[in-house]
Amino acid sequence: MGIEVMNYFTYHDLKKENKQGFTAGEKPLTEESLVVREMVIPGMAGYPDMYIRHIEIIFEEQQYLLISMTDYELDEAKTLEISIGAAKFLKARSQRN
């Protein structure tokens, strides 16, 4: 059995850090890769809690792991909005390559 390889990218929506949008992963994930697990990281020093969530996306028959980092809990509507944005991000990225 071979090593499962999956591409990944991140979505940030962190107001205090003024960080928003998608960032592509630098290399594919393998069984040996370390990935931040889903969790809520308590806020400190004036920063709000950070919510880490995983969303799996299939784009052009490839599976991607989207790691979202937000300062709010994702509801179903926001998860869908992020997924649609992710597809647009991946499409634009594939057209450049």
XYZ file of N, CA, C and O in Angstrom:
388
model
N 0.836 -1.190 0.000
C 0.000 0.000 0.000
C 0.878 1.250 0.000
O 1.772 1.385 0.813
N 0.656 2.187 -0.926
C 1.471 3.386 -1.041
C 1.049 4.466 -0.054
O 0.015 4.374 0.606
N 1.856 5.472 0.019
C 1.570 6.608 0.892
C 0.522 7.482 0.220
O 0.654 7.847 -0.950
N -0.522 7.812 0.955
C -1.546 8.714 0.430
C -0.980 10.129 0.434
O -0.420 10.589 1.421
N -1.081 10.802 -0.691
C -0.583 12.161 -0.812
C -1.778 13.078 -1.046
O -2.657 12.774 -1.836
N -1.800 14.194 -0.334
C -2.898 15.136 -0.477
C -2.327 16.547 -0.508
O -1.423 16.872 0.261
N -2.831 17.356 -1.401
C -2.443 18.760 -1.439
C -3.233 19.506 -0.378
O -4.300 19.071 0.048
N -2.709 20.633 0.033
C -3.411 21.419 1.040
C -3.214 22.905 0.785
O -2.345 23.322 0.017
N -4.031 23.695 1.426
C -3.858 25.134 1.444
C -4.592 25.664 2.662
O -5.294 24.923 3.352
N -4.377 26.930 2.975
C -4.980 27.513 4.170
C -5.878 28.684 3.798
O -5.685 29.336 2.770
N -6.853 28.897 4.666
C -7.720 30.068 4.570
C -7.616 30.796 5.899
O -7.786 30.194 6.957
N -7.291 32.072 5.839
C -7.210 32.897 7.046
C -8.307 33.949 7.019
O -8.554 34.557 5.976
N -8.919 34.170 8.157
C -9.815 35.308 8.351
C -9.624 35.736 9.803
O -10.349 35.321 10.693
N -8.582 36.527 10.006
C -8.184 36.960 11.345
C -8.119 38.489 11.344
O -7.189 39.083 10.809
N -9.130 39.107 11.932
C -9.256 40.569 11.873
C -8.096 41.292 12.541
O -7.519 42.206 11.981
N -7.741 40.902 13.763
C -6.705 41.615 14.508
C -5.349 41.531 13.796
O -4.584 42.492 13.818
N -5.065 40.403 13.154
C -3.811 40.247 12.418
C -3.895 40.839 11.015
O -2.918 40.845 10.287
N -5.096 41.291 10.616
C -5.343 41.822 9.277
C -4.882 40.822 8.212
O -4.189 41.172 7.257
N -5.277 39.575 8.423
C -4.875 38.499 7.513
C -6.129 37.811 6.995
O -6.909 37.277 7.772
N -6.319 37.850 5.682
C -7.483 37.213 5.100
C -7.131 36.671 3.724
O -6.386 37.296 2.984
N -7.651 35.484 3.422
C -7.484 34.907 2.100
C -6.845 33.536 2.118
O -6.631 32.946 3.177
N -6.541 33.044 0.933
C -6.016 31.700 0.738
C -4.510 31.739 0.501
O -3.992 32.665 -0.113
N -3.835 30.701 0.980
C -2.407 30.512 0.747
C -2.194 29.062 0.367
O -2.667 28.157 1.077
N -1.480 28.826 -0.736
C -1.223 27.454 -1.180
C -0.156 26.813 -0.306
O 0.761 27.484 0.163
N -0.286 25.494 -0.096
C 0.738 24.743 0.606
C 1.982 24.634 -0.260
O 1.899 24.658 -1.485
N 3.129 24.529 0.375
C 4.379 24.495 -0.381
C 4.683 23.122 -0.957
O 5.354 23.007 -1.968
N 4.218 22.060 -0.315
C 4.427 20.711 -0.826
C 3.269 19.836 -0.369
O 2.588 20.159 0.599
N 3.021 18.729 -1.045
C 1.889 17.861 -0.674
C 2.063 17.250 0.718
O 3.175 17.051 1.195
N 0.940 16.967 1.350
C 0.943 16.281 2.641
C 1.134 14.789 2.420
O 0.618 14.233 1.472
N 1.866 14.154 3.319
C 2.025 12.702 3.305
C 1.735 12.194 4.708
O 1.426 12.975 5.617
N 1.880 10.888 4.905
C 1.671 10.304 6.230
C 2.638 10.884 7.254
O 2.386 10.849 8.452
N 3.757 11.403 6.799
C 4.789 11.938 7.680
C 4.591 13.421 8.009
O 5.288 13.966 8.863
N 3.672 14.095 7.340
C 3.459 15.524 7.544
C 2.762 15.800 8.869
O 1.921 15.024 9.315
N 3.121 16.913 9.466
C 2.439 17.367 10.676
C 1.379 18.384 10.275
O 1.671 19.333 9.550
N 0.157 18.175 10.729
C -0.948 19.074 10.425
C -1.578 19.494 11.742
O -1.815 18.661 12.623
N -1.835 20.781 11.886
C -2.501 21.266 13.091
C -3.886 20.640 13.148
O -4.645 20.704 12.186
N -4.185 20.006 14.264
C -5.501 19.361 14.381
C -6.587 20.414 14.593
O -6.294 21.547 14.964
N -7.815 19.997 14.344
C -8.937 20.905 14.575
C -9.015 21.224 16.056
O -8.936 20.318 16.902
N -9.127 22.504 16.371
C -9.207 22.914 17.770
C -9.554 24.391 17.857
O -9.562 25.094 16.851
N -9.814 24.818 19.076
C -9.968 26.237 19.362
C -8.784 26.622 20.241
O -8.584 26.049 21.309
N -7.996 27.565 19.766
C -6.857 28.047 20.535
C -7.328 29.278 21.300
O -7.738 30.271 20.683
N -7.298 29.216 22.636
C -7.786 30.350 23.428
C -6.999 31.630 23.128
O -5.778 31.601 22.990
N -7.717 32.731 23.038
C -7.087 34.021 22.796
C -6.331 34.506 24.021
O -6.677 34.180 25.156
N -5.279 35.264 23.783
C -4.470 35.826 24.868
C -3.967 37.200 24.443
O -3.904 37.502 23.252
N -3.615 38.011 25.401
C -3.022 39.333 25.151
C -3.863 40.172 24.188
O -3.339 40.819 23.290
N -5.186 40.139 24.366
C -6.068 40.942 23.536
C -6.483 40.311 22.218
O -7.247 40.890 21.462
N -5.967 39.116 21.932
C -6.342 38.419 20.706
C -7.539 37.517 20.976
O -7.615 36.886 22.029
N -8.468 37.423 20.008
C -9.623 36.527 20.190
C -9.211 35.068 20.018
O -8.108 34.767 19.566
N -10.110 34.168 20.387
C -9.878 32.744 20.142
C -9.637 32.527 18.653
O -10.164 33.247 17.810
N -8.832 31.496 18.330
C -8.616 31.122 16.933
C -9.205 29.737 16.723
O -8.923 28.814 17.485
N -10.035 29.611 15.703
C -10.695 28.356 15.370
C -9.979 27.716 14.192
O -9.902 28.306 13.113
N -9.452 26.511 14.398
C -8.803 25.749 13.339
C -9.782 24.666 12.904
O -10.206 23.842 13.725
N -10.156 24.666 11.642
C -11.083 23.673 11.109
C -10.526 23.109 9.810
O -9.808 23.796 9.076
N -10.862 21.862 9.518
C -10.434 21.186 8.292
C -11.633 21.005 7.368
O -12.683 20.557 7.804
N -11.442 21.348 6.121
C -12.481 21.174 5.106
C -11.835 20.415 3.950
O -10.793 20.836 3.447
N -12.415 19.302 3.562
C -11.879 18.547 2.425
C -12.602 18.961 1.160
O -13.822 19.087 1.145
N -11.822 19.185 0.116
C -12.354 19.669 -1.150
C -11.813 18.792 -2.279
O -10.647 18.413 -2.263
N -12.671 18.480 -3.247
C -12.239 17.793 -4.466
C -12.299 18.831 -5.587
O -13.337 19.443 -5.809
N -11.170 19.029 -6.257
C -11.100 19.974 -7.372
C -10.353 19.295 -8.504
O -9.223 18.827 -8.319
N -10.978 19.244 -9.661
C -10.406 18.580 -10.836
C -9.861 17.197 -10.472
O -8.726 16.848 -10.775
N -10.688 16.443 -9.789
C -10.428 15.053 -9.397
C -9.253 14.890 -8.438
O -8.748 13.792 -8.245
N -8.809 15.969 -7.817
C -7.767 15.890 -6.807
C -8.355 16.301 -5.472
O -9.162 17.229 -5.392
N -7.912 15.620 -4.424
C -8.391 15.912 -3.082
C -7.460 16.926 -2.418
O -6.236 16.828 -2.529
N -8.053 17.897 -1.764
C -7.311 18.941 -1.053
C -7.808 19.020 0.386
O -8.994 18.826 0.653
N -6.901 19.335 1.281
C -7.253 19.646 2.656
C -7.127 21.152 2.809
O -6.060 21.718 2.566
N -8.226 21.785 3.153
C -8.240 23.219 3.412
C -8.227 23.397 4.923
O -9.113 22.897 5.618
N -7.218 24.056 5.429
C -7.104 24.319 6.866
C -7.531 25.763 7.078
O -6.862 26.690 6.621
N -8.668 25.955 7.730
C -9.154 27.315 7.965
C -8.720 27.775 9.353
O -8.740 27.014 10.318
N -8.309 29.035 9.415
C -7.926 29.674 10.669
C -8.716 30.970 10.754
O -8.458 31.904 9.998
N -9.696 30.978 11.653
C -10.578 32.137 11.774
C -10.709 32.543 13.236
O -10.415 31.769 14.137
N -11.192 33.768 13.459
C -11.434 34.205 14.827
C -12.924 34.096 15.181
O -13.434 34.823 16.010
N -13.604 33.161 14.523
C -15.010 32.854 14.785
C -15.268 31.413 14.366
O -14.548 30.853 13.546
N -16.301 30.826 14.950
C -16.674 29.454 14.588
C -17.352 29.466 13.225
O -18.149 30.364 12.927
N -17.013 28.505 12.380
C -17.633 28.405 11.061
C -19.020 27.781 11.176
O -19.180 26.764 11.837
N -19.985 28.404 10.523
C -21.295 27.765 10.410
C -21.371 27.152 9.007
O -20.434 27.252 8.210
N -22.467 26.509 8.711
C -22.615 25.820 7.427
C -22.507 26.786 6.251
O -21.858 26.485 5.243
N -23.118 27.957 6.378
C -23.088 28.936 5.288
C -21.666 29.443 5.038
O -21.236 29.566 3.886
N -20.918 29.729 6.093
C -19.545 30.219 5.935
C -18.644 29.121 5.380
O -17.772 29.393 4.548
N -18.858 27.867 5.801
C -18.079 26.752 5.266
C -18.310 26.628 3.760
O -17.357 26.443 2.993
N -19.549 26.761 3.315
C -19.869 26.720 1.889
C -19.226 27.891 1.155
O -18.642 27.724 0.084
N -19.305 29.077 1.732
C -18.686 30.263 1.125
C -17.168 30.066 0.956
O -16.602 30.385 -0.090
N -16.521 29.520 1.981
C -15.081 29.268 1.911
C -14.782 28.210 0.848
O -13.819 28.342 0.085
N -15.596 27.178 0.764
C -15.395 26.117 -0.235
C -15.514 26.659 -1.653
O -14.721 26.304 -2.531
N -16.478 27.522 -1.890
C -16.642 28.142 -3.215
C -15.441 29.030 -3.524
O -14.899 28.999 -4.632
N -15.012 29.800 -2.543
C -13.819 30.634 -2.723
C -12.586 29.792 -2.989
O -11.718 30.168 -3.789
N -12.501 28.638 -2.335
C -11.362 27.734 -2.529
C -11.325 27.215 -3.960
O -10.246 27.148 -4.575
N -12.474 26.868 -4.503
C -12.529 26.393 -5.888
C -12.069 27.487 -6.847
O -11.316 27.225 -7.790
N -12.465 28.730 -6.598
C -12.031 29.856 -7.435
C -10.522 30.063 -7.309
O -9.830 30.318 -8.296
N -10.010 29.955 -6.091
C -8.575 30.096 -5.839
C -7.796 29.025 -6.597
O -6.805 29.313 -7.266
N -8.253 27.776 -6.492
C -7.563 26.674 -7.168
C -7.642 26.811 -8.692
O -6.678 26.519 -9.399
N -8.785 27.262 -9.192
C -8.937 27.450 -10.645
C -7.969 28.520 -11.139
O -7.272 28.327 -12.144
N -7.900 29.642 -10.444
C -6.985 30.723 -10.839
C -5.541 30.244 -10.759
O -4.737 30.549 -11.643
N -5.232 29.495 -9.752
C -3.868 28.979 -9.562
C -3.499 27.989 -10.687
O -2.402 28.028 -11.190
N -4.458 27.134 -11.068
C -4.170 26.158 -12.130
C -4.014 26.841 -13.478
O -3.289 26.355 -14.339
N -4.692 27.947 -13.691
C -4.573 28.678 -14.966
C -3.235 29.391 -15.100
O -2.768 29.633 -16.194
N -2.608 29.718 -13.958
C -1.286 30.364 -13.991
C -0.189 29.360 -14.295
O 0.845 29.729 -14.821
N -0.408 28.095 -13.912
C 0.641 27.079 -14.079
C 0.598 26.413 -15.421
O -0.071 26.444 -16.262
